Coordinates of C-alpha atoms in Angstrom, one line a residue:
Chain A
M11 CA 14.5 1.7 9.0
P12 CA 10.7 1.8 9.4
S13 CA 10.6 -1.4 7.5
L14 CA 11.9 -3.1 10.6
L15 CA 8.3 -2.6 12.0
I16 CA 7.3 -5.3 9.5
I17 CA 10.3 -7.5 9.5
I18 CA 10.8 -7.9 13.2
P19 CA 7.2 -9.0 14.1
L20 CA 7.4 -11.4 11.2
L21 CA 10.7 -12.9 12.3
A22 CA 9.3 -13.1 15.8
V23 CA 6.3 -15.2 14.5
L24 CA 8.7 -17.5 12.6
I25 CA 11.2 -17.9 15.5
L26 CA 8.5 -18.4 18.1
N27 CA 6.9 -21.2 16.1
L28 CA 10.2 -23.2 15.9
P29 CA 9.7 -26.5 17.6
L30 CA 11.6 -25.6 20.8
G31 CA 9.0 -26.6 23.3
R32 CA 7.2 -24.7 26.0
I33 CA 9.8 -22.0 26.3
M34 CA 8.6 -20.5 23.1
N35 CA 5.0 -20.6 24.3
R36 CA 6.0 -18.6 27.4
A37 CA 8.3 -16.2 25.5
S38 CA 5.6 -15.3 22.9
F39 CA 3.8 -13.1 25.4
W40 CA 6.8 -11.1 26.6
V41 CA 8.2 -10.8 23.0
T42 CA 5.0 -9.3 21.8
V43 CA 4.8 -6.9 24.8
F44 CA 8.4 -5.8 24.1
L45 CA 7.7 -5.2 20.4
C46 CA 4.6 -3.1 21.3
A47 CA 6.6 -1.1 23.8
A48 CA 9.5 -0.5 21.4
Q49 CA 7.0 0.6 18.6
A50 CA 5.3 3.0 21.0
R51 CA 8.6 4.5 22.1
L52 CA 9.7 5.0 18.5
A53 CA 6.3 6.5 17.5
V54 CA 6.3 9.2 20.1
D55 CA 9.6 10.7 18.9
P56 CA 9.5 11.7 15.2
T57 CA 13.1 13.1 15.4
L58 CA 14.7 9.7 15.9
P59 CA 17.1 8.7 13.1
F60 CA 15.1 5.4 13.0
W61 CA 12.5 7.1 10.9
R62 CA 14.9 8.6 8.3
E63 CA 18.0 6.5 7.9
P64 CA 17.7 3.6 5.5
L65 CA 19.0 0.2 6.3
P66 CA 20.6 -0.8 3.0
P67 CA 19.4 -4.4 2.3
L68 CA 15.9 -3.7 3.6
S69 CA 15.5 -0.3 2.0
D70 CA 15.9 -2.0 -1.4
I71 CA 13.2 -4.4 -0.6
F72 CA 10.8 -1.8 0.8
R73 CA 11.5 1.1 -1.6
S74 CA 7.9 1.3 -2.7
G75 CA 7.0 2.2 0.9
T76 CA 5.7 5.7 1.6
A77 CA 7.7 8.3 3.6
V78 CA 6.7 8.3 7.3
D79 CA 4.8 11.4 8.3
D80 CA 2.8 12.5 11.4
L81 CA -0.3 10.5 10.3
S82 CA 1.8 7.4 10.1
L83 CA 3.3 8.0 13.5
V84 CA -0.2 8.4 15.1
M85 CA -1.2 5.0 13.5
F86 CA 2.0 3.3 14.6
L87 CA 1.3 4.5 18.2
A88 CA -2.3 3.4 18.1
V89 CA -1.3 -0.1 16.7
A90 CA 1.3 -0.5 19.5
L91 CA -1.1 0.6 22.3
V92 CA -4.0 -1.5 21.2
T93 CA -1.9 -4.6 20.3
F94 CA -0.3 -4.4 23.8
S95 CA -3.8 -4.2 25.4
S96 CA -5.0 -7.1 23.4
V97 CA -2.1 -9.3 24.3
M98 CA -2.4 -8.4 28.0
L99 CA -6.1 -9.2 27.9
C100 CA -5.3 -12.5 26.1
R101 CA -3.2 -13.5 29.1
Y102 CA -6.2 -12.8 31.4
W103 CA -8.8 -14.3 29.1
C104 CA -7.2 -17.5 27.9
E105 CA -5.7 -19.9 30.5
D106 CA -4.6 -22.6 28.1
E107 CA -1.0 -21.9 27.3
E108 CA -1.0 -23.5 23.8
R109 CA -4.1 -21.7 22.7
R110 CA -2.8 -18.4 24.1
F111 CA 0.4 -19.0 22.1
N112 CA -1.6 -19.6 18.9
F113 CA -3.6 -16.5 19.6
V114 CA -0.6 -14.3 20.2
S115 CA 1.1 -15.6 16.9
V116 CA -2.0 -14.5 14.9
I117 CA -2.0 -11.1 16.8
L118 CA 1.6 -10.7 15.7
L119 CA 0.6 -11.4 12.1
T120 CA -2.1 -8.8 12.4
M121 CA 0.5 -6.3 13.6
V122 CA 2.6 -7.1 10.5
G123 CA -0.4 -6.4 8.3
M124 CA -1.3 -3.1 10.1
N125 CA 2.3 -1.8 10.0
G126 CA 2.5 -2.7 6.4
I127 CA -0.7 -0.8 5.6
V128 CA 0.8 2.3 7.3
L129 CA 4.1 1.9 5.4
A130 CA 2.6 1.1 2.0
G131 CA 3.3 3.5 -0.8
D132 CA 1.3 2.0 -3.6
L133 CA -2.1 0.7 -4.1
F134 CA -1.3 -3.0 -4.6
T135 CA 1.0 -3.2 -1.6
L136 CA -1.7 -1.5 0.4
Y137 CA -4.2 -4.2 -0.8
V138 CA -1.8 -7.0 0.1
F139 CA -1.3 -5.8 3.6
I140 CA -5.0 -5.1 4.1
E141 CA -5.6 -8.7 3.2
I142 CA -3.0 -9.9 5.7
A143 CA -4.8 -8.0 8.5
A144 CA -8.1 -9.3 7.2
V145 CA -7.1 -13.0 7.0
A146 CA -5.5 -12.8 10.5
S147 CA -8.8 -11.2 11.7
F148 CA -10.9 -14.0 10.3
V149 CA -8.9 -16.5 12.4
L150 CA -9.0 -14.3 15.5
I151 CA -12.8 -14.0 15.3
A152 CA -13.4 -17.7 14.7
F153 CA -10.8 -18.7 17.3
E154 CA -13.2 -20.2 19.8
R155 CA -14.9 -22.2 16.9
G156 CA -18.4 -21.8 18.3
R157 CA -21.4 -21.2 16.1
D158 CA -21.6 -17.4 16.8
E159 CA -17.9 -17.0 16.3
C160 CA -17.9 -18.8 13.0
E161 CA -21.0 -16.9 11.8
G162 CA -19.3 -13.5 12.7
S163 CA -16.1 -14.6 10.9
F164 CA -18.0 -15.8 7.9
K165 CA -20.0 -12.6 7.5
Y166 CA -16.7 -10.7 7.7
I167 CA -15.1 -13.0 5.2
V168 CA -18.0 -12.5 2.7
L169 CA -18.1 -8.8 2.9
S170 CA -14.4 -8.5 3.0
A171 CA -14.2 -10.5 -0.2
V172 CA -16.6 -8.1 -1.8
A173 CA -14.4 -5.2 -0.7
S174 CA -11.3 -6.9 -1.9
A175 CA -12.8 -7.5 -5.4
M176 CA -13.8 -3.8 -5.6
M177 CA -10.4 -2.7 -4.6
L178 CA -8.7 -5.0 -7.0
A179 CA -10.9 -3.9 -9.9
S180 CA -10.0 -0.3 -9.0
I181 CA -6.3 -1.1 -9.0
G182 CA -6.7 -2.7 -12.4
I183 CA -8.2 0.5 -13.8
F184 CA -5.5 2.6 -12.3
L185 CA -2.9 0.3 -13.8
M186 CA -4.4 0.6 -17.3
F187 CA -4.3 4.4 -17.1
T188 CA -0.9 4.9 -15.6
G189 CA 1.1 1.7 -16.1
G190 CA 1.9 1.7 -12.3
V191 CA 0.1 1.6 -9.0
S192 CA 2.0 4.0 -6.8
F193 CA 0.1 6.7 -4.9
A194 CA 2.0 9.3 -6.9
E195 CA 1.1 7.7 -10.3
A196 CA -2.5 7.1 -9.5
G197 CA -2.8 10.7 -8.0
E198 CA -1.3 12.1 -11.1
A199 CA -3.7 10.2 -13.4
L200 CA -6.6 11.6 -11.4
K201 CA -5.3 15.2 -11.6
G202 CA -5.2 15.1 -15.4
V203 CA -8.6 13.7 -16.1
T204 CA -11.1 14.2 -13.3
T205 CA -14.1 13.6 -15.5
N206 CA -13.1 10.3 -17.1
P207 CA -15.9 7.9 -16.0
L208 CA -13.6 4.9 -15.7
L209 CA -11.2 6.7 -13.3
L210 CA -14.2 8.0 -11.3
L211 CA -15.4 4.4 -11.2
A212 CA -12.0 3.3 -9.9
V213 CA -12.2 5.9 -7.1
A214 CA -15.8 4.9 -6.3
L215 CA -14.8 1.2 -6.2
F216 CA -11.8 1.7 -3.9
A217 CA -13.7 4.1 -1.6
G218 CA -16.6 1.6 -1.5
G219 CA -14.3 -1.2 -0.6
L220 CA -12.8 0.9 2.2
F221 CA -16.3 1.8 3.5
I222 CA -17.0 -1.9 3.9
K223 CA -13.7 -2.5 5.7
S224 CA -14.4 0.5 8.0
G225 CA -17.9 -0.8 8.8
L226 CA -19.6 2.4 7.8
V227 CA -23.3 2.7 7.2
P228 CA -24.8 1.2 4.9
F229 CA -22.0 -1.4 4.7
H230 CA -21.9 -2.1 8.5
G231 CA -23.8 -5.4 8.5
W232 CA -20.8 -7.6 9.4
L233 CA -19.5 -5.4 12.2
P234 CA -21.8 -6.0 15.2
D235 CA -21.7 -9.8 14.7
A236 CA -18.0 -9.9 14.3
Y237 CA -17.2 -7.6 17.2
S238 CA -19.6 -9.3 19.6
A239 CA -18.9 -12.9 18.6
A240 CA -15.1 -12.6 18.6
P241 CA -13.1 -13.6 21.7
A242 CA -12.5 -10.5 24.0
P243 CA -8.8 -9.9 23.0
A244 CA -9.8 -10.1 19.3
S245 CA -12.7 -7.6 19.9
V246 CA -10.2 -5.2 21.4
L247 CA -7.9 -5.5 18.5
L248 CA -10.6 -5.3 15.8
A249 CA -12.5 -2.4 17.3
G250 CA -9.5 -0.5 18.4
V251 CA -7.2 -0.6 15.4
V252 CA -7.7 -3.3 12.7
T253 CA -10.7 -1.9 11.0
K254 CA -9.3 1.6 11.6
A255 CA -6.0 0.8 9.9
A256 CA -7.6 -1.2 7.1
G257 CA -10.4 1.2 6.5
V258 CA -10.3 4.6 8.0
Y259 CA -6.5 5.3 7.9
T260 CA -6.4 4.0 4.3
L261 CA -9.3 6.2 3.3
M262 CA -7.5 9.2 4.9
R263 CA -4.2 8.4 3.2
L264 CA -5.8 7.8 -0.2
T265 CA -8.0 10.9 0.0
V266 CA -4.9 13.0 0.6
E267 CA -2.4 11.4 -1.7
V268 CA -4.6 9.8 -4.5
F269 CA -8.2 10.9 -4.7
G270 CA -7.8 14.5 -3.8
I271 CA -10.4 16.5 -1.8
T272 CA -13.0 17.1 -4.5
P273 CA -16.5 18.5 -3.8
A274 CA -18.1 15.2 -4.9
L275 CA -16.0 13.1 -2.6
Q276 CA -16.5 15.5 0.3
S277 CA -20.3 15.2 -0.1
V278 CA -20.1 11.4 -0.1
L279 CA -17.8 11.4 2.9
V280 CA -20.0 13.8 4.9
A281 CA -23.2 11.9 4.0
V282 CA -21.7 8.5 4.9
G283 CA -20.2 10.0 8.1
L284 CA -23.5 11.5 9.2
A285 CA -25.4 8.4 8.4
S286 CA -22.9 6.3 10.5
I287 CA -23.0 8.8 13.4
V288 CA -26.8 8.8 13.6
I289 CA -27.7 5.2 12.8
G290 CA -24.8 3.8 14.9
A291 CA -25.9 5.9 17.9
L292 CA -29.6 5.1 17.5
A293 CA -28.9 1.3 17.1
A294 CA -26.7 1.3 20.2
I295 CA -29.6 2.5 22.4
G296 CA -31.7 -0.6 22.0
Q297 CA -28.9 -3.2 22.7
R298 CA -28.9 -5.5 25.7
D299 CA -25.6 -7.2 24.9
V300 CA -22.8 -4.9 26.0
K301 CA -20.4 -5.9 23.2
R302 CA -23.1 -5.3 20.6
M303 CA -23.7 -1.8 22.1
L304 CA -20.0 -1.1 21.9
A305 CA -19.9 -2.3 18.3
Y306 CA -22.7 0.1 17.2
S307 CA -21.1 2.8 19.2
S308 CA -17.9 2.1 17.2
I309 CA -19.9 2.7 13.9
S310 CA -21.1 6.0 15.2
Q311 CA -17.6 7.2 16.4
V312 CA -16.0 6.2 13.0
G313 CA -18.7 8.4 11.5
Y314 CA -17.2 11.4 13.3
I315 CA -13.8 10.6 11.8
I316 CA -15.2 10.4 8.3
L317 CA -17.1 13.6 8.9
G318 CA -13.9 15.4 9.9
L319 CA -12.2 14.0 6.8
G320 CA -15.2 15.0 4.6
V321 CA -15.1 18.6 5.8
G322 CA -11.8 18.8 3.8
T323 CA -10.1 21.6 5.8
P324 CA -6.9 21.2 7.7
L325 CA -8.8 21.6 11.0
G326 CA -11.2 18.9 10.1
F327 CA -8.4 16.6 9.1
A328 CA -6.5 17.2 12.4
G329 CA -9.7 16.5 14.3
A330 CA -10.2 13.3 12.3
I331 CA -6.7 12.1 13.1
F332 CA -7.1 13.0 16.8
H333 CA -10.5 11.2 17.0
L334 CA -9.0 8.2 15.2
F335 CA -6.4 7.9 18.0
N336 CA -8.9 8.7 20.8
H337 CA -11.3 6.1 19.4
A338 CA -8.6 3.5 19.4
V339 CA -7.9 4.2 23.1
F340 CA -11.4 4.6 24.6
K341 CA -13.0 1.8 22.6
S342 CA -10.2 -0.6 23.5
L343 CA -10.7 0.4 27.1
L344 CA -14.4 -0.2 26.9
F345 CA -14.0 -3.7 25.3
I346 CA -11.4 -4.7 27.9
N347 CA -13.8 -3.7 30.7
A348 CA -16.7 -5.5 29.0
A349 CA -14.4 -8.6 28.8
A350 CA -13.5 -8.3 32.5
V351 CA -17.2 -8.0 33.5
E352 CA -18.2 -10.9 31.2
R353 CA -15.4 -13.1 32.6
E354 CA -16.4 -12.4 36.2
T355 CA -20.2 -12.5 35.9
G356 CA -20.5 -15.0 33.0
T357 CA -22.9 -12.8 31.0
R358 CA -22.9 -9.9 28.5
D359 CA -26.6 -9.2 29.0
M360 CA -26.8 -5.8 30.8
R361 CA -30.3 -6.6 32.2
E362 CA -28.7 -9.3 34.4
M363 CA -26.1 -7.0 35.9
G364 CA -26.0 -4.1 38.4
G365 CA -23.8 -2.7 41.1
I366 CA -20.7 -4.4 39.8
A367 CA -18.6 -1.4 40.5
K368 CA -18.8 -2.3 44.2
R369 CA -16.9 -5.5 43.5
M370 CA -14.8 -4.2 40.5
P371 CA -14.0 -0.6 41.4
V372 CA -11.1 -0.1 39.0
T373 CA -13.1 -1.5 36.1
G374 CA -16.0 0.7 37.0
L375 CA -13.9 3.8 37.3
T376 CA -12.0 3.3 34.1
S377 CA -15.3 2.7 32.3
V378 CA -16.6 6.0 33.5
V379 CA -13.5 7.7 32.0
A380 CA -14.0 5.9 28.7
V381 CA -17.7 6.6 28.6
L382 CA -17.3 10.3 29.3
S383 CA -14.5 10.6 26.7
T384 CA -16.6 8.8 24.0
A385 CA -19.5 11.0 24.7
G386 CA -17.3 14.1 24.3
I387 CA -17.4 15.4 27.9
P388 CA -14.6 17.8 29.0
P389 CA -11.8 17.5 29.9
F390 CA -11.3 14.0 28.4
S391 CA -9.6 13.6 25.0
G392 CA -12.8 12.7 23.2
F393 CA -14.2 16.1 24.0
W394 CA -11.4 17.9 22.2
S395 CA -11.4 15.7 19.1
K396 CA -15.2 16.0 18.7
L397 CA -15.1 19.7 19.4
V398 CA -12.5 20.2 16.6
I399 CA -14.5 18.1 14.1
I400 CA -17.7 20.0 14.9
V401 CA -16.0 23.4 14.8
A402 CA -14.4 22.5 11.5
A403 CA -17.7 21.4 10.0
W404 CA -19.4 24.6 11.3
S405 CA -16.5 26.8 9.9
A406 CA -16.8 25.0 6.5
G407 CA -20.5 26.0 6.3
R408 CA -21.8 22.6 7.1
H409 CA -24.1 23.8 9.9
G410 CA -26.5 20.9 9.6
A411 CA -23.8 18.4 9.9
A412 CA -22.3 20.1 12.9
A413 CA -25.7 20.3 14.6
T414 CA -26.4 16.6 13.9
A415 CA -23.0 15.6 15.3
I416 CA -23.8 17.5 18.5
M417 CA -27.2 15.9 18.9
A418 CA -25.7 12.4 18.2
S419 CA -23.1 13.1 20.9
L420 CA -26.0 13.6 23.4
V421 CA -27.5 10.3 22.3
T422 CA -24.0 8.7 22.9
L423 CA -24.0 10.1 26.4
A424 CA -27.5 8.8 27.0
Y425 CA -26.9 5.2 25.9
F426 CA -23.6 5.0 27.8
L427 CA -25.1 6.3 31.0
I428 CA -27.8 3.6 30.6
M429 CA -25.0 1.1 30.2
Q430 CA -23.1 2.4 33.2
R431 CA -26.2 2.4 35.4
K432 CA -27.2 -1.1 34.4
M433 CA -23.7 -2.6 34.7
F434 CA -21.9 -0.8 37.4
F435 CA -24.2 1.4 39.5
G436 CA -27.2 0.6 41.7
L437 CA -27.7 -2.4 44.0
L438 CA -25.4 -5.4 43.7
D439 CA -27.3 -8.5 42.8
R440 CA -26.8 -11.3 45.3
K441 CA -25.5 -13.7 42.7
Y442 CA -22.5 -11.4 42.1
E443 CA -21.5 -10.9 45.7
G444 CA -18.7 -13.4 45.2
I445 CA -17.0 -11.7 42.3
S446 CA -13.9 -9.7 42.6
E447 CA -11.8 -7.2 40.6
A448 CA -10.4 -8.5 37.3
G449 CA -6.9 -9.9 37.3
G450 CA -3.8 -7.7 36.8
F451 CA -3.5 -8.5 33.1
A452 CA -6.9 -6.9 32.5
V453 CA -6.5 -4.1 35.0
V454 CA -3.1 -2.8 33.8
P455 CA -4.1 -2.1 30.2
S456 CA -7.3 -0.7 31.5
I457 CA -5.6 1.8 33.8
L458 CA -3.0 2.6 31.1
L459 CA -5.6 3.5 28.5
A460 CA -7.6 5.5 31.0
L461 CA -4.5 7.5 31.9
V462 CA -3.8 8.1 28.2
T463 CA -7.4 9.4 27.8
V464 CA -7.1 11.7 30.8
C465 CA -3.5 13.0 29.9
L466 CA -4.4 13.6 26.3
G467 CA -7.4 15.6 27.4
F468 CA -5.3 17.9 29.6
A469 CA -2.5 18.0 27.0
A470 CA -4.8 18.6 24.1
P471 CA -3.7 22.3 23.4
W472 CA 0.0 21.3 23.4
L473 CA -0.8 18.2 21.3
F474 CA -2.5 20.2 18.7
E475 CA 0.3 22.7 18.3
T476 CA 3.1 20.2 18.2
F477 CA 1.7 17.0 16.8
L478 CA -1.6 17.4 15.0
L479 CA -1.7 20.7 13.3
P480 CA 1.6 20.1 11.5
V481 CA -0.4 17.4 9.7
R482 CA -1.8 20.3 7.7
S483 CA 1.4 20.1 5.6
I484 CA 0.1 16.7 4.3
L485 CA -2.9 18.4 2.7
Chain B
M19 CA -10.6 -12.5 -29.4
T20 CA -9.4 -15.8 -30.8
F21 CA -11.5 -19.0 -30.9
E22 CA -9.1 -20.7 -28.4
A23 CA -9.4 -17.7 -26.0
G24 CA -13.2 -17.9 -26.2
I25 CA -13.2 -21.6 -25.3
L26 CA -10.8 -21.0 -22.4
L27 CA -12.9 -18.1 -21.2
A28 CA -16.1 -20.2 -21.4
L29 CA -14.4 -23.0 -19.5
L30 CA -13.2 -20.5 -16.9
V31 CA -16.6 -19.2 -16.3
A32 CA -18.2 -22.7 -16.2
S33 CA -15.7 -24.0 -13.7
A34 CA -16.1 -20.8 -11.5
L35 CA -19.8 -21.3 -11.6
W36 CA -19.4 -25.0 -10.7
A37 CA -17.2 -24.0 -7.7
V38 CA -19.9 -21.7 -6.4
M39 CA -22.9 -23.9 -7.1
T40 CA -21.8 -27.4 -6.2
Y41 CA -22.6 -28.6 -2.7
S42 CA -19.4 -30.7 -2.3
L43 CA -16.6 -28.7 -0.8
V44 CA -13.9 -30.9 -2.5
M45 CA -15.6 -30.4 -5.9
S46 CA -15.8 -26.7 -5.2
A47 CA -12.0 -26.6 -4.5
I48 CA -11.3 -28.5 -7.6
G49 CA -13.5 -26.2 -9.7
L50 CA -11.7 -23.2 -8.3
G51 CA -8.3 -24.9 -9.2
I52 CA -9.5 -25.5 -12.8
A53 CA -10.7 -21.9 -13.1
S54 CA -7.3 -20.7 -11.9
A55 CA -5.6 -23.0 -14.4
M56 CA -7.8 -21.6 -17.3
L57 CA -7.0 -18.1 -16.2
A58 CA -3.3 -18.9 -16.1
I59 CA -3.4 -20.1 -19.7
L60 CA -5.4 -17.0 -20.8
M61 CA -2.8 -14.8 -19.1
Y62 CA 0.0 -16.6 -20.9
E63 CA -1.9 -16.1 -24.2
L64 CA -2.4 -12.4 -23.5
G65 CA 1.4 -11.9 -23.0
A66 CA 1.7 -12.0 -19.2
P67 CA 3.8 -15.1 -18.6
M68 CA 5.0 -14.0 -15.2
A69 CA 1.4 -13.5 -13.9
A70 CA 0.5 -16.9 -15.5
V71 CA 3.2 -18.7 -13.7
I72 CA 2.2 -17.2 -10.3
E73 CA -1.5 -17.9 -11.0
L74 CA -0.8 -21.5 -11.9
S75 CA 1.6 -22.2 -9.0
V76 CA 0.0 -20.3 -6.2
C77 CA -3.7 -20.2 -7.0
A78 CA -4.2 -23.5 -9.0
G79 CA -1.6 -25.4 -7.1
L80 CA -0.8 -24.3 -3.6
I81 CA -4.2 -22.8 -2.6
T82 CA -6.1 -25.8 -3.9
V83 CA -3.9 -28.1 -1.8
V84 CA -4.5 -25.9 1.2
F85 CA -8.3 -26.0 0.6
I86 CA -8.4 -29.8 0.2
S87 CA -6.2 -30.2 3.3
A88 CA -8.6 -28.1 5.3
I89 CA -11.6 -29.9 3.9
S90 CA -10.1 -33.3 4.7
L91 CA -10.1 -32.2 8.3
T92 CA -13.8 -31.5 8.4
P93 CA -16.6 -34.1 8.9
R94 CA -18.8 -34.9 5.8
M95 CA -22.5 -34.0 5.8
Q96 CA -25.2 -36.7 6.0
D97 CA -26.7 -37.8 2.7
R98 CA -30.1 -36.2 3.5
E99 CA -28.4 -32.9 4.5
E100 CA -26.4 -33.0 1.2
R101 CA -29.5 -33.4 -0.9
A102 CA -31.3 -30.6 0.9
D103 CA -28.2 -28.4 0.6
A104 CA -27.9 -29.1 -3.1
K105 CA -31.5 -28.0 -3.6
R106 CA -31.0 -24.8 -1.6
R107 CA -27.8 -24.0 -3.4
L108 CA -29.4 -24.4 -6.8
A109 CA -32.3 -22.2 -5.8
R110 CA -30.0 -19.6 -4.3
F111 CA -27.6 -19.4 -7.3
F112 CA -30.1 -20.0 -10.1
P113 CA -29.9 -16.4 -11.4
L114 CA -26.0 -16.4 -11.4
P115 CA -25.5 -17.9 -14.9
L116 CA -28.1 -15.6 -16.3
I117 CA -26.4 -12.5 -14.7
L118 CA -23.1 -13.6 -16.1
A119 CA -24.5 -14.2 -19.6
A120 CA -26.1 -10.7 -19.5
A121 CA -22.8 -9.1 -18.4
A122 CA -20.8 -11.0 -21.1
W123 CA -23.3 -9.8 -23.7
V124 CA -23.0 -6.2 -22.6
M125 CA -19.2 -6.4 -22.6
F126 CA -19.0 -8.0 -26.0
A127 CA -21.6 -5.6 -27.5
Y128 CA -20.3 -2.4 -26.1
G129 CA -16.8 -3.1 -25.0
D130 CA -15.2 -1.7 -28.2
A131 CA -17.0 1.6 -27.6
V132 CA -14.8 2.4 -24.6
E133 CA -11.3 3.3 -25.4
L134 CA -8.9 2.2 -22.8
P135 CA -5.5 3.8 -22.5
I136 CA -3.6 0.5 -21.9
A137 CA -0.2 1.2 -20.4
L138 CA 1.6 -2.0 -19.5
P139 CA 3.6 -1.8 -16.2
Q140 CA 7.3 -1.6 -16.4
A141 CA 7.8 -4.8 -14.5
E142 CA 6.0 -6.8 -17.1
Q143 CA 8.5 -5.8 -19.7
G144 CA 11.4 -7.2 -17.5
G145 CA 12.1 -10.7 -16.4
V146 CA 10.4 -12.6 -13.6
R147 CA 13.4 -12.0 -11.3
E148 CA 13.2 -8.2 -11.9
A149 CA 9.5 -8.1 -11.3
L150 CA 9.4 -10.2 -8.2
W151 CA 12.6 -9.4 -6.4
E152 CA 13.3 -5.8 -7.5
A153 CA 10.1 -4.1 -8.5
R154 CA 7.5 -5.9 -6.3
S155 CA 9.6 -7.3 -3.4
F156 CA 7.5 -5.6 -0.8
D157 CA 4.4 -7.3 -2.1
V158 CA 6.1 -10.7 -2.4
I159 CA 6.9 -10.6 1.3
G160 CA 3.3 -9.6 2.0
Q161 CA 2.0 -12.5 -0.1
I162 CA 4.2 -14.9 1.8
V163 CA 2.7 -13.6 5.0
I164 CA -0.8 -14.1 3.7
I165 CA 0.0 -17.7 2.9
L166 CA 1.6 -18.0 6.4
A167 CA -1.7 -16.6 7.9
G168 CA -3.7 -19.1 5.9
A169 CA -1.5 -22.0 7.2
F170 CA -2.1 -20.7 10.8
A171 CA -5.8 -20.6 10.1
V172 CA -5.9 -24.2 9.0
V173 CA -3.8 -25.4 12.0
I174 CA -5.6 -23.3 14.6
L175 CA -9.2 -23.7 13.4
F176 CA -9.1 -27.3 12.2
K177 CA -6.5 -29.1 14.4
N178 CA -8.1 -31.6 16.8
L179 CA -11.5 -31.0 15.2
R180 CA -12.1 -34.7 14.8
K181 CA -10.0 -36.2 17.6
P182 CA -12.0 -38.1 20.2
G183 CA -12.4 -35.7 23.1
G184 CA -11.1 -32.9 21.0
E185 CA -12.7 -29.5 20.8
R186 CA -15.2 -30.3 18.1
R187 CA -18.4 -28.3 18.3

């Protein structure tokens, strides 16, 4: 029945867009919230019959889908949490009911795309659902139709088209070799002939396409513009989960099921991961626009995930999955808070802010939680995932990579402390004396995500034993 | 390769180049439609009728209509802007035909040296119904969603763009 995670949001979009007047506009928000809550509830309990029992007519249609494992469940939970946060923020951000309705419809389509990516069991299906998420994201970024928004969306379209062409070419090569495009067939073809230059080209093309989709260095040119120009709820969705599902999760899934963990691929992943960690962190320091800083920070944090994957050990893989989820939570939280501050102060320039925590205490406090978690400070969840990745890299003999990751974490702490000081601490500027705490639709997801970060931090040992280390069985 | 296939291939490349290099969005959409039609005929000639039908109906037909509908909702550039844009575009894409010609030469000269283990997919050997509704039904739903997302994009991004007092920027 996991296919219902695609069918129900799709039916919801179609039904909500029936010409039945304003009632549909109002219902769209609550329907989406309900769908996210239901998906989150299902994802936290892998023993539910929902994940195993087929639903006859749908199971025939979706038979090329992959079996749901712990990695899929982590992604489903991340998709539900971040989509919920994005929809809530949309309610706070956008006052016009019709525009909000359109925005929520596209968010639901993005959810269909992301759930499809997680359920895909062959390369072409994967490609189709990556495209759904991408097309919906182009619309979300350009939604406000301003010059910056259109420029950000256009850059994403151009680089995304390059990535799509690379992935399609790769699928074509796999098809020529195997006559099919399922993960099993492609993986089998690679096991037999690992030195065939055409097959290696196919792997390089697909991995390159996913590097672009993930916004990894040196393919990150589109990401800061897209994240910073997009409307706030779209930034949350993109940074929290869209690029992670279309790029990072897909890379993880294919590395395990198709490419295999070869020394050459490991070296590429570690190199790209380290470059992203360092360049993302260094670029974030010099930013004045808070959303651009968060975008560069996102590049750096995704680098940690790729480093964990590149280490190639079960511990590294578990750390990568944990950091993928943590990143979805704390980066969504930071983008929500940035949106709340922008909405109340009218600026994203950190030089024009100061002392805002006096007027927005909840936003200030949850920002501190997110910042400390991102920088890897105990006991927050980000500390544990970074620790596991660094220990895995050290244990695998990649001492230089582990040391670089630790140093970059200090840089992360430095630029986020600068951000906190400029935005929330210090004296309150007179022009901001009239501002107040963000509305409930921004504060509720903010508190929820902060609580998730804190609880995951305290529950990390249990979480590793019960949820993340069983992922070893995938390898 | 037959003479007819060579002509079709040349027309395909020429119309694709036209789609990229022309300054007129409508002409670009038409160029893309012609390229898709040429590709559909080539697919049919190469023994993939199912792919040819989908290419012709979706890419050459539906997508061209969507593009032209979207373009019809946008304001036209001024003549002076058009002339400047045409010059910029020619300068920017000047090397493209040369790169394509070089790539074609490499492929024709050395293509036979690489042995490809061609293995036709199972679906291609069955009928259209089997391929679409039995073997690839998951993808077909996905492709319908992509078209739906495209329709949303046109409605959301272009609606009211030229209405007086609308949100045109």
